[in-house]
CSV table of C-alpha atoms in Angstrom, one decimal:
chain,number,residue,atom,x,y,z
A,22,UNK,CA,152.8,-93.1,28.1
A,23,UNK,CA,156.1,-94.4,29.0
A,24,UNK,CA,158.7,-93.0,31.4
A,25,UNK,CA,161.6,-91.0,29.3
A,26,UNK,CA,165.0,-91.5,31.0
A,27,UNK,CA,166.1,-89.4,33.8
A,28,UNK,CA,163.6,-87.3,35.3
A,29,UNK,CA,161.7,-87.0,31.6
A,30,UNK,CA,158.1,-88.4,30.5
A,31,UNK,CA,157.4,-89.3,27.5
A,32,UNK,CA,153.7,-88.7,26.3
A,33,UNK,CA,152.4,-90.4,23.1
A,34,UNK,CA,149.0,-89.2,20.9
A,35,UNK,CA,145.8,-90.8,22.5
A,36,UNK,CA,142.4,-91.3,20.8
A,37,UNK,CA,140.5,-91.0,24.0
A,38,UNK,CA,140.6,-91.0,27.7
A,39,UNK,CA,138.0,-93.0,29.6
A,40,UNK,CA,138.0,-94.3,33.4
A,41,UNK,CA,137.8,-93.8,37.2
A,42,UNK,CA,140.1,-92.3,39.1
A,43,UNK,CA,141.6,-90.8,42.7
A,44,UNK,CA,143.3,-87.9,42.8
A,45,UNK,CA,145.9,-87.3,46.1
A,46,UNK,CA,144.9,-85.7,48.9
A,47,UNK,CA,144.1,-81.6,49.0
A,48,UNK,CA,147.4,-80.1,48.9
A,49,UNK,CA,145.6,-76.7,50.4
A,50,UNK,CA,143.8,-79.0,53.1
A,51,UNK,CA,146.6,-80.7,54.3
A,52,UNK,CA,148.8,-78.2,54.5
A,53,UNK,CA,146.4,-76.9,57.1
A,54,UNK,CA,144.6,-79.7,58.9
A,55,UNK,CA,148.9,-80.5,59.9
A,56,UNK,CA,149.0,-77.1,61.1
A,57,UNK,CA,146.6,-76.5,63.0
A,58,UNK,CA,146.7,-80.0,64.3
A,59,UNK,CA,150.4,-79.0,65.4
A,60,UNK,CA,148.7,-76.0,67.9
A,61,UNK,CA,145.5,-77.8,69.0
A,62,UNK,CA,145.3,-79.3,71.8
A,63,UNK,CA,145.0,-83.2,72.2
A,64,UNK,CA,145.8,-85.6,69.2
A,65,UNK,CA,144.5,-84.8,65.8
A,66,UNK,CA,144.6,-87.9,62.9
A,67,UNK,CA,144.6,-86.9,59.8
A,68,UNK,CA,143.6,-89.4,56.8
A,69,UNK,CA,144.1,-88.7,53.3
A,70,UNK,CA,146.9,-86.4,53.7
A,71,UNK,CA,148.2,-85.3,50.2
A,72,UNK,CA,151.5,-87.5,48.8
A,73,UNK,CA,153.0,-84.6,47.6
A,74,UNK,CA,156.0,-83.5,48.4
A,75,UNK,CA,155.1,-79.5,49.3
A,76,UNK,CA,152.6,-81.2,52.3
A,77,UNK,CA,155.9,-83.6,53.0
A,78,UNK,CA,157.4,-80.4,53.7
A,79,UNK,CA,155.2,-78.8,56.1
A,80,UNK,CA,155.7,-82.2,58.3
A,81,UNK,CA,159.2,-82.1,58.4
A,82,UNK,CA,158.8,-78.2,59.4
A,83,UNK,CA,156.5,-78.7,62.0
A,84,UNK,CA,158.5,-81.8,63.4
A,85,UNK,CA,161.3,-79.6,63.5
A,86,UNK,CA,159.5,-77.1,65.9
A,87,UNK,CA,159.3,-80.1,67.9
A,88,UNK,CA,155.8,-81.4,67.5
A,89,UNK,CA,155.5,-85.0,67.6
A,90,UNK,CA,154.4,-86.4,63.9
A,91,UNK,CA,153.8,-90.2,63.0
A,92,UNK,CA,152.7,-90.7,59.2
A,93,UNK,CA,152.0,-94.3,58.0
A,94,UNK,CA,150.9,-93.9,54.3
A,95,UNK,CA,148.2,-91.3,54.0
A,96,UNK,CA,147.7,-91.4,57.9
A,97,UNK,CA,149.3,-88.5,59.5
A,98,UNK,CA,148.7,-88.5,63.6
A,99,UNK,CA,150.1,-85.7,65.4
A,100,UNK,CA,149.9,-84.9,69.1
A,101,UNK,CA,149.1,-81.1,69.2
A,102,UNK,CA,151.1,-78.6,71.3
A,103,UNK,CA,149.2,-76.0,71.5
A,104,UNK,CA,148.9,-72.4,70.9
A,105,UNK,CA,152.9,-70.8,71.6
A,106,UNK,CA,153.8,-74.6,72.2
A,107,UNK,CA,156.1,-74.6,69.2
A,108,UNK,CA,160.0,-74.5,69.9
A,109,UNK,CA,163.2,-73.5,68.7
A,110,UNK,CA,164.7,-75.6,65.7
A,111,UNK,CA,168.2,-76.8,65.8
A,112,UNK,CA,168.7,-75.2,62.8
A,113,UNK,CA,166.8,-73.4,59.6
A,114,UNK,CA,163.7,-75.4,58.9
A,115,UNK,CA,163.1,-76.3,55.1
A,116,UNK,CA,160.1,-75.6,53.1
A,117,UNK,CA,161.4,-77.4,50.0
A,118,UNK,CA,159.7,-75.7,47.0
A,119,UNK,CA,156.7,-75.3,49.0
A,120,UNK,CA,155.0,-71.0,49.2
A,121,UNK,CA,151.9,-72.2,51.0
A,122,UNK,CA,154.3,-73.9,53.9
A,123,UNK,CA,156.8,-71.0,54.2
A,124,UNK,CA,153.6,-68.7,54.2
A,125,UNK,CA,151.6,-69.9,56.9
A,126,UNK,CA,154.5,-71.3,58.8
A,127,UNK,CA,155.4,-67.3,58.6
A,128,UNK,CA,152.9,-66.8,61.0
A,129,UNK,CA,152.9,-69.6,63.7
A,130,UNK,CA,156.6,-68.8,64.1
A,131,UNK,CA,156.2,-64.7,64.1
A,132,UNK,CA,154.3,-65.2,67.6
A,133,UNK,CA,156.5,-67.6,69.2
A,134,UNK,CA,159.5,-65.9,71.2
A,135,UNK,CA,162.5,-67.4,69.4
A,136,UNK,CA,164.0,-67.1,65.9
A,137,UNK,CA,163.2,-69.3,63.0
A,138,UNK,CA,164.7,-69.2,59.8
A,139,UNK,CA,162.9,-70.8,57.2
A,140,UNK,CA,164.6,-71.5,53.9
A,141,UNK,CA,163.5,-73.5,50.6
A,142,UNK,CA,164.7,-74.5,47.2
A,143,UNK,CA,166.3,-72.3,44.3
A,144,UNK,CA,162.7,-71.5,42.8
A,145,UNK,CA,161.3,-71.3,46.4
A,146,UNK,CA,163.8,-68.2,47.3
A,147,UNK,CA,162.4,-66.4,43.9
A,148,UNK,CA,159.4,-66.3,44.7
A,149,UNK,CA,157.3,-63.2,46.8
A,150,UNK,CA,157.3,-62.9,50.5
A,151,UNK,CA,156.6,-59.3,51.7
A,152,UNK,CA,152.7,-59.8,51.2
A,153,UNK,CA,153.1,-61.7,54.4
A,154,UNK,CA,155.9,-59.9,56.1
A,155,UNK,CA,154.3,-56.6,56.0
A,156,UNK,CA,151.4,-57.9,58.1
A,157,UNK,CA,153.4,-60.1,60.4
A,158,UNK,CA,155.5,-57.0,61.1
A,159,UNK,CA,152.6,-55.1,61.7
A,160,UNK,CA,151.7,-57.3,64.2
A,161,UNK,CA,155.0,-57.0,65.5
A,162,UNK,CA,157.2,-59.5,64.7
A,163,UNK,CA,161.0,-58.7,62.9
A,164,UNK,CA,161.6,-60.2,60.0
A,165,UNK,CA,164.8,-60.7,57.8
A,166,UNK,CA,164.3,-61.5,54.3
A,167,UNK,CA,166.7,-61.2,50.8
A,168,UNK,CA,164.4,-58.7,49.5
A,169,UNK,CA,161.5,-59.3,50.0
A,170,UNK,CA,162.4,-62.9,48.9
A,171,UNK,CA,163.4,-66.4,51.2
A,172,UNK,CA,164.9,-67.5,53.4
A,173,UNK,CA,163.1,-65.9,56.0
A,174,UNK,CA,164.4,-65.1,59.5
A,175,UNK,CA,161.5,-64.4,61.6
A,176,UNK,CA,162.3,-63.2,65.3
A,177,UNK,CA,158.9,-63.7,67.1
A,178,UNK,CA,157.5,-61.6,69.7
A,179,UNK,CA,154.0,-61.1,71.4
A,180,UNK,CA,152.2,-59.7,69.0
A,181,UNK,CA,148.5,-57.9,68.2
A,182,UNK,CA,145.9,-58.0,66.4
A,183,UNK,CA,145.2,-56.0,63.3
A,184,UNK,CA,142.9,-55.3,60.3
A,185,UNK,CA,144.7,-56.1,57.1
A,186,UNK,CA,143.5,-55.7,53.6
A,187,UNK,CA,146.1,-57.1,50.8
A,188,UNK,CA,146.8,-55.9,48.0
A,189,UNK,CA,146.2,-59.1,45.8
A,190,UNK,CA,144.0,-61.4,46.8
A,191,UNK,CA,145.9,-64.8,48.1
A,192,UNK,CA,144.1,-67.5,50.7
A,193,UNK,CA,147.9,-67.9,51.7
A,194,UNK,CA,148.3,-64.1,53.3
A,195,UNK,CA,144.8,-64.6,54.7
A,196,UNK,CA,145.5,-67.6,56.5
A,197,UNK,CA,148.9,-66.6,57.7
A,198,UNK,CA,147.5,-63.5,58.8
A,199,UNK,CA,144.8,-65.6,60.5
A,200,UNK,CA,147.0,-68.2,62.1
A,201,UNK,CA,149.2,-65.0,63.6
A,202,UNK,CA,146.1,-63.3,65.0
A,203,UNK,CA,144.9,-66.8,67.1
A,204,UNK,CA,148.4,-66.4,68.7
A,205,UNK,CA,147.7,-62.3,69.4
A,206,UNK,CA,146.3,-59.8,71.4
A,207,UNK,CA,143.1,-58.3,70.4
A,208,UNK,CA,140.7,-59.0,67.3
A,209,UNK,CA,142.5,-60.0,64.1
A,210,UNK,CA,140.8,-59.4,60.6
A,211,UNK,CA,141.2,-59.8,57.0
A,212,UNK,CA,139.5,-57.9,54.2
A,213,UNK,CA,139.8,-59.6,51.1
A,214,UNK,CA,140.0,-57.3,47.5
A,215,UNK,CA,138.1,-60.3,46.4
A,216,UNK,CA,136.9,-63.8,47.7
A,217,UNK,CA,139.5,-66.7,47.5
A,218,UNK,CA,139.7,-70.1,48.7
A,219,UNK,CA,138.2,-70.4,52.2
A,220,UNK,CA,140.0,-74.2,53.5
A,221,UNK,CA,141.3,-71.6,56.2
A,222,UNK,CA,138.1,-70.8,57.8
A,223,UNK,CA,136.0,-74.1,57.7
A,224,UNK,CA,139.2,-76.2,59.0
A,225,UNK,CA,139.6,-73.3,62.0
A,226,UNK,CA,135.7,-73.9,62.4
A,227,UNK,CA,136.2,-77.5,62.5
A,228,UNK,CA,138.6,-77.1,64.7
A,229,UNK,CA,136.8,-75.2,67.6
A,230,UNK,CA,137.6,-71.5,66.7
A,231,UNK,CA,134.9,-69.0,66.6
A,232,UNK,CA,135.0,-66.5,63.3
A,233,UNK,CA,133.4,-63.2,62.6
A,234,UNK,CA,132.5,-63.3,58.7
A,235,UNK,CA,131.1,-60.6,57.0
A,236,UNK,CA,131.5,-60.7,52.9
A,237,UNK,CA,135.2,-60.0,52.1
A,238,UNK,CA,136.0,-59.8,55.7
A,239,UNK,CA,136.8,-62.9,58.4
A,240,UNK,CA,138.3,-62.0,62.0
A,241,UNK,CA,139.5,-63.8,64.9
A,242,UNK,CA,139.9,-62.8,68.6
A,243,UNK,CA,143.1,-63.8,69.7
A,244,UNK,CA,143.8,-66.8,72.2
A,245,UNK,CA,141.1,-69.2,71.5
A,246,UNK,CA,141.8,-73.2,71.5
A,247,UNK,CA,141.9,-75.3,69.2
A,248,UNK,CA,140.8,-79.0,69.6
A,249,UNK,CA,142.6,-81.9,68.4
A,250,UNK,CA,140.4,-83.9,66.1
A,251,UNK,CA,140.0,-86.5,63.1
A,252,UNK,CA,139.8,-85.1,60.1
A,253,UNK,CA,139.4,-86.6,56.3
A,254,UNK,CA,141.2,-84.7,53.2
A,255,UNK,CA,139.1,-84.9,50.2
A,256,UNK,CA,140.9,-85.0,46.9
A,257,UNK,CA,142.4,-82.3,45.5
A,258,UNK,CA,140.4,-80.5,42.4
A,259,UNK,CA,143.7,-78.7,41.4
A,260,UNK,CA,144.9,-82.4,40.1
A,261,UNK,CA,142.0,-83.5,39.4
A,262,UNK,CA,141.7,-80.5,36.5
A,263,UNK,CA,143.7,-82.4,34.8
A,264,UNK,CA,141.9,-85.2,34.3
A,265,UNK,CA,138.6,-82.9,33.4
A,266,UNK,CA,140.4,-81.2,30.3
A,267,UNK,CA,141.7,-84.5,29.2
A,268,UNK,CA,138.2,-85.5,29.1
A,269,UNK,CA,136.9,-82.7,27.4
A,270,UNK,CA,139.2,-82.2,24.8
A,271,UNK,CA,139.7,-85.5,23.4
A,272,UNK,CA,137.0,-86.4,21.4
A,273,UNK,CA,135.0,-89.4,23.2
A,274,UNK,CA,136.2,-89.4,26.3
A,275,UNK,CA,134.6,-89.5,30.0
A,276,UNK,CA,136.6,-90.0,33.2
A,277,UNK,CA,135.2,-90.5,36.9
A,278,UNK,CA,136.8,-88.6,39.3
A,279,UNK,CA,136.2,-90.1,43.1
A,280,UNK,CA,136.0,-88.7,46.7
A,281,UNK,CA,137.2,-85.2,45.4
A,282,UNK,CA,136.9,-81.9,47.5
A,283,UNK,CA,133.6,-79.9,46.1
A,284,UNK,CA,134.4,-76.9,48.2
A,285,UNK,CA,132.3,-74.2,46.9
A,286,UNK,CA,135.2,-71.7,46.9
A,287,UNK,CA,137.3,-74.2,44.4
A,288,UNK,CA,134.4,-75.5,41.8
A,289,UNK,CA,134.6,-72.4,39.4
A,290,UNK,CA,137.0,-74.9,37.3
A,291,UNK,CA,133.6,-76.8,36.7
A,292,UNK,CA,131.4,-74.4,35.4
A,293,UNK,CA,134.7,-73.0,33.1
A,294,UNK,CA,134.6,-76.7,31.9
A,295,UNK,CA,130.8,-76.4,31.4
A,296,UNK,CA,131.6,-72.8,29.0
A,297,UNK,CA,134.1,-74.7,27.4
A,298,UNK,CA,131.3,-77.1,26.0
A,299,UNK,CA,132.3,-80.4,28.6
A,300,UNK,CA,129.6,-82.1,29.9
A,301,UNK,CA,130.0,-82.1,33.6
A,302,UNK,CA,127.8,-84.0,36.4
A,303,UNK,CA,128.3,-83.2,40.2
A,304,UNK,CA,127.4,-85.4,43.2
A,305,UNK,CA,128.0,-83.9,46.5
A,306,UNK,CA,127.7,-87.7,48.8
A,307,UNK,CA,129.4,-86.3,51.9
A,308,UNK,CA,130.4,-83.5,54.5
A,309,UNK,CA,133.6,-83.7,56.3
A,310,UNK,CA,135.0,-81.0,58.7
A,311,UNK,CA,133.2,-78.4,56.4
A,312,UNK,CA,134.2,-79.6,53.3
A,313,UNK,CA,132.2,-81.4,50.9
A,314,UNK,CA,133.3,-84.4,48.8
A,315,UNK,CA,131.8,-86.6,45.9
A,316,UNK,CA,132.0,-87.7,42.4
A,317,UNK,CA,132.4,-85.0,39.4
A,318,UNK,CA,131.9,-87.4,35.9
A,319,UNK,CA,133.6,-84.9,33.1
A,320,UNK,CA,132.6,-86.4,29.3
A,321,UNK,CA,133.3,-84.6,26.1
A,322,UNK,CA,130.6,-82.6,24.9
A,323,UNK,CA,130.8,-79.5,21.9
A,324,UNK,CA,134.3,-78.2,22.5
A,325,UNK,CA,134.2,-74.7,21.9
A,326,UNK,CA,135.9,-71.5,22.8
A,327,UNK,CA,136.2,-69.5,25.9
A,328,UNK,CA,137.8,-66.9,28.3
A,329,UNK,CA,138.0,-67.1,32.1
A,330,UNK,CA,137.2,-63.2,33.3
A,331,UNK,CA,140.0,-62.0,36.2
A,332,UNK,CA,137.2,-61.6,38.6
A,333,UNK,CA,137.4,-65.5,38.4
A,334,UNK,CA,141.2,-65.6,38.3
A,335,UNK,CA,141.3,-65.7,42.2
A,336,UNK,CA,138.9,-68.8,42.6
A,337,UNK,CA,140.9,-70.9,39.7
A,338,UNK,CA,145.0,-69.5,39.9
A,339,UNK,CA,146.0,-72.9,39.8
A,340,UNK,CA,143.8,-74.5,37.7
A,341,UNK,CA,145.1,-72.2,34.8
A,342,UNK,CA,148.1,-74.6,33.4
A,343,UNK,CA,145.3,-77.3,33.0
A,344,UNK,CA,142.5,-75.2,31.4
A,345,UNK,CA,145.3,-73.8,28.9
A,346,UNK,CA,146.0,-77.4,27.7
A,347,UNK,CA,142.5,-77.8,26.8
A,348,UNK,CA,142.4,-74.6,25.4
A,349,UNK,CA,145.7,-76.4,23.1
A,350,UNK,CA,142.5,-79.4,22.6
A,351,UNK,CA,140.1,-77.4,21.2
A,352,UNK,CA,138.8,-77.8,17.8
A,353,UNK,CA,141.2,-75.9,15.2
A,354,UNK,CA,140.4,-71.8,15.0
A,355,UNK,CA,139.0,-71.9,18.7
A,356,UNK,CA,140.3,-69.8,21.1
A,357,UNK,CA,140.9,-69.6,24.7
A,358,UNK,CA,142.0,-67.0,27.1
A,359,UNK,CA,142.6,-65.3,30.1
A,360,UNK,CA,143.5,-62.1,31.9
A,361,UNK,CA,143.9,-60.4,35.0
A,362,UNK,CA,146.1,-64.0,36.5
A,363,UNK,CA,149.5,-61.9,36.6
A,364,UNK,CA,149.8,-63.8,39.7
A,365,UNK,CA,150.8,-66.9,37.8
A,366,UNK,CA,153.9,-65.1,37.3
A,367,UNK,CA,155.3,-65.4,40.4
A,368,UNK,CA,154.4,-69.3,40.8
A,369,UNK,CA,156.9,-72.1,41.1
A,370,UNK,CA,158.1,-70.5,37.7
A,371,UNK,CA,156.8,-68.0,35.6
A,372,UNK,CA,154.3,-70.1,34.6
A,373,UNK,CA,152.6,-67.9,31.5
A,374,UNK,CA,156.6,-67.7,29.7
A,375,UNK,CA,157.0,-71.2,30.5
A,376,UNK,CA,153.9,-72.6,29.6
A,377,UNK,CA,154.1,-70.7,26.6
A,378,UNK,CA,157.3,-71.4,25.1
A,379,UNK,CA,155.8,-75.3,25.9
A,380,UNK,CA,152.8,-74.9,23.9
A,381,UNK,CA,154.6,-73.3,20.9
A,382,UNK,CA,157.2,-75.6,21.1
A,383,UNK,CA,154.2,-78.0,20.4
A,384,UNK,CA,152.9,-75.6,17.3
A,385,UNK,CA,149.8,-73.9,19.2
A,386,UNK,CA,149.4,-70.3,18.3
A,387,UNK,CA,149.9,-68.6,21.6
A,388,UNK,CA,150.1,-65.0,22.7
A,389,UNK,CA,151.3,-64.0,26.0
A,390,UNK,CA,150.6,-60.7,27.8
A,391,UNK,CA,151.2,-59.3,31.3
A,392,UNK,CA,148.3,-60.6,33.0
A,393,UNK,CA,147.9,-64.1,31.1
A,394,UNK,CA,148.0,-65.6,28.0
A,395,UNK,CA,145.8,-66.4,24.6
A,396,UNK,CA,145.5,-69.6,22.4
A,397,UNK,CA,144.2,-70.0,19.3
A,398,UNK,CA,144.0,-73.9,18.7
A,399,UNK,CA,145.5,-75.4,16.1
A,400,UNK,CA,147.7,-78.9,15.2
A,401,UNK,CA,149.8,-79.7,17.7
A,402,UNK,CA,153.5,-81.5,16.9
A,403,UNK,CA,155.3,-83.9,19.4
A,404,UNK,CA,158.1,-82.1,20.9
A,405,UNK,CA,160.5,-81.7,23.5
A,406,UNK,CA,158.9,-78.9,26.0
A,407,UNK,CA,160.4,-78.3,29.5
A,408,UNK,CA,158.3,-78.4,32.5
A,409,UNK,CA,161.0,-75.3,34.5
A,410,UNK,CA,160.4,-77.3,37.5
A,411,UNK,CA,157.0,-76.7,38.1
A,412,UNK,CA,154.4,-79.7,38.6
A,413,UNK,CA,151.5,-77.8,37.3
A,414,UNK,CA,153.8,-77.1,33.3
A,415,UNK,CA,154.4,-80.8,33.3
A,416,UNK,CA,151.2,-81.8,33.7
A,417,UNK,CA,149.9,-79.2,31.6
A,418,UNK,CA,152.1,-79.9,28.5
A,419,UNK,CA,151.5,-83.5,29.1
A,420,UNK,CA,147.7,-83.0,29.0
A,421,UNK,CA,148.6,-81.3,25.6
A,422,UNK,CA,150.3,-83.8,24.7
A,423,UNK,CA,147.9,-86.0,23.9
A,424,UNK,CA,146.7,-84.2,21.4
A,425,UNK,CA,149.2,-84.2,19.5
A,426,UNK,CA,150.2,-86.3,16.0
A,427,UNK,CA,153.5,-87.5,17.4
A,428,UNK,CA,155.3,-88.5,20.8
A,429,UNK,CA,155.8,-85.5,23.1
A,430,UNK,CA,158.8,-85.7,25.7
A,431,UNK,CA,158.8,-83.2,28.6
A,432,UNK,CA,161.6,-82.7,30.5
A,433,UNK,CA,161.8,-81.9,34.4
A,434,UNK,CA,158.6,-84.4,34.6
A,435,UNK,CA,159.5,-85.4,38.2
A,436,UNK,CA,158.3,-82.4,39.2
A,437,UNK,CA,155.1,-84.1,39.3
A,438,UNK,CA,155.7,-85.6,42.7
A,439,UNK,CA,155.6,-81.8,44.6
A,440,UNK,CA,151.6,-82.7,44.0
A,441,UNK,CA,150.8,-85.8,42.6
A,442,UNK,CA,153.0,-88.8,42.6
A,443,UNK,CA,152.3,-91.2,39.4
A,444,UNK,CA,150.1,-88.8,37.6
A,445,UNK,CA,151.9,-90.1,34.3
A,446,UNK,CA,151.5,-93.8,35.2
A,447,UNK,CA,147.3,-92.8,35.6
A,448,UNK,CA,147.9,-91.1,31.7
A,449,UNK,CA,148.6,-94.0,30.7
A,450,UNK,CA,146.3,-96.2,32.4
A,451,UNK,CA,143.5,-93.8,31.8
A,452,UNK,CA,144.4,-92.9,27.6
A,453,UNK,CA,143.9,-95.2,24.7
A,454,UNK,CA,146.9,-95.0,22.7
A,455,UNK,CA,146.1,-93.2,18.9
């Protein structure tokens, strides 16, 4: 694998994949271990923090808000100023192409008595926001939006607490919501449609805060500290995805995957893997904060079709990209699909078009509906496929890509460094060239 020029990869055909490897820091975790760090009080350290740019992001927001932030490598410290200590930026704060920072950012700034505008990049301002505006203004905070769409000009306010139940199930509303409701008057809770990611809670846990959790449901009574604290991000299982349908769509492979986050809520992608015929071995060797980390080994096993139901959808939203290139790995005639992930729509781009147009591009027999997409495997061609600016398509198509019988070059590959910085230097380190 060899870098294309200007902001391009090219991927070349492998025979197998085989290795050890570390995947960046949670991009979920770190996004809130920084944030809650920010309105603790005392000094939290956080190690491990994710490389990505999107967690970059949330830093430069919350430094913005005037909390102090030193980072040195993957150690963030940050001296915590606790709960309505934030105040006003000099000028719009900028969440980059980042949702989950302009979503939970939302609701620190709805309950501090000032106005924020919070702004982001061309894809960034196309993508959803009134799933969190409707319950911040509930609350009673004011906020100015293009449609329901960024920037976002929130005018905080004292606010109270409420029982919300989204529409769609997203950890992001939930922990915005959440966030909001420690700043509030009253009892704040959540009702979930269905169960997603729970970082939010154990980090809040971690961090001191007392929760009421009951199924579906999770409340907070407003006002209660947080503690400043050291904290260690596990890797992040979204990337490391990746890495587990390489392994178990090219015939012979097996790749170690180190000191990644085995969060219960996150490690449907591994028993998907397991339907899809991999061969997948879990060691939990650690608790930190709440989470717990270890080793997942991912080998080839009988690759064989299979679906992923919508009432999994929720558990696995961004794992999709990577479980539809080993759908593209599969032997020829097998077939892959989802439904009920419309969701991935409204992503960094529309990720079932995008990734779509990719795979054919590529000669995989693809059909796309509303809700998600279905592949039929068959020979794949190098091509030129573009990523639409979205880390996830690139490293999707360059999964893919491997698979194929000739070189494969994806443009918009730098998109990579939103989550993992030198994912295509570990291709090639990890892939045996065909």
């Amino acid at each position: 694998m060899l870098r294309a020029p200007i902001d391009a990869a090219l991927v070349r055909p492998a025979r197998r994949a085989s290795g050890s490897v570390q995947v960046p820091g949670d991009k979920s975790i770190s996004h809130r271990y920084a944030l809650f760090g920010a309105i603790a009080d005392g000094a939290t350290h956080i190690s491990g923090y994710s490389s990505g740019a999107d967690c970059a992001a949330t830093l430069a927001c919350l430094r913005a808000l005037g909390v102090p932030i030193q980072k040195r490598g993957p150690d963030v410290e940050i001296t915590g100023r606790g709960l309505h200590g934030l105040t006003a930026a000099a000028g719009p704060v900028d969440a980059a192409n980042s949702g989950t920072t302009m979503r939970l950012l939302s609701g620190l700034a709805a309950a501090h008595p000032f106005r924020t505008t919070i702004m982001g990049d061309a894809s960034l301002t196309r993508r959803p926001m009134r799933r969190v505006i409707a319950p911040l203004t509930e609350m009673g905070a004011t906020i100015h939006s293009d449609d329901g769409r960024p920037p976002l000009t929130i005018e905080g306010a004292p606010l109270h607490g409420i029982t919300y139940r989204p529409d769609v199930p997203s950890a992001q509303v939930k922990s915005s919501v959440l966030l909001a409701g420690l700043h509030a008057s009253g009892q704040t809770v959540v009702v979930e449609p269905a169960a997603t990611r729970d970082h939010t809670e154990r980090a809040l846990t971690a961090f001191g805060v007392t929760l009421d959790r009951d199924g579906l449901s999770v409340g907070l009574r407003g006002g209660q500290r947080l503690r400043g604290r050291s904290v260690k991000v596990p890797g992040d299982i979204s990337g490391a995805a990746f890495w587990g349908a390489l392994a178990a769509g090219l015939p012979g492979s097996v790749i170690h995957i180190d000191g990644v986050g085995l969060n219960p809520s996150r490690t449907g992608l591994l028993d998907i893997l397991r339907r899809a015929g991999a061969s997948v071995d879990v060691t939990v060797e650690y608790e930190e904060a709440g989470e717990p980390i270890g080793r997942v080994t991912i080998a080839t096993g009988q690759p064989r079709s299979f679906t992923v139901d919508p009432s999994e959808v929720p558990s696995v939203i961004d794992e999709l990209p990577a479980l539809g290139a080993l759908g593209t790995l599969l032997p020829e005639g097998s077939v892959m699909e989802v439904r009920g992930a419309g969701e991935l729509r409204v992503k960094e781009s529309d990720r079932i078009s995008a990734l779509a147009r990719g795979f054919r591009a590529m000669g995989a027999e693809i059909r796309e509906y509303p809700d998600g997409f279905r592949i039929e495997s068959r020979p794949l061609e190098g091509a030129v496929v573009d990523a639409a600016g979205d880390h996830r398509l690139a490293m999707a198509f360059a999964v893919a890509a491997t698979g194929a019988a000739t070189p494969t070059t994806i443009t918009g590959a730098g998109a990579v460094d939103v989550s993992y910085p030198g994912f295509f230097q570990e291709l090639e380190r990890l892939t045996t060239p065909r």
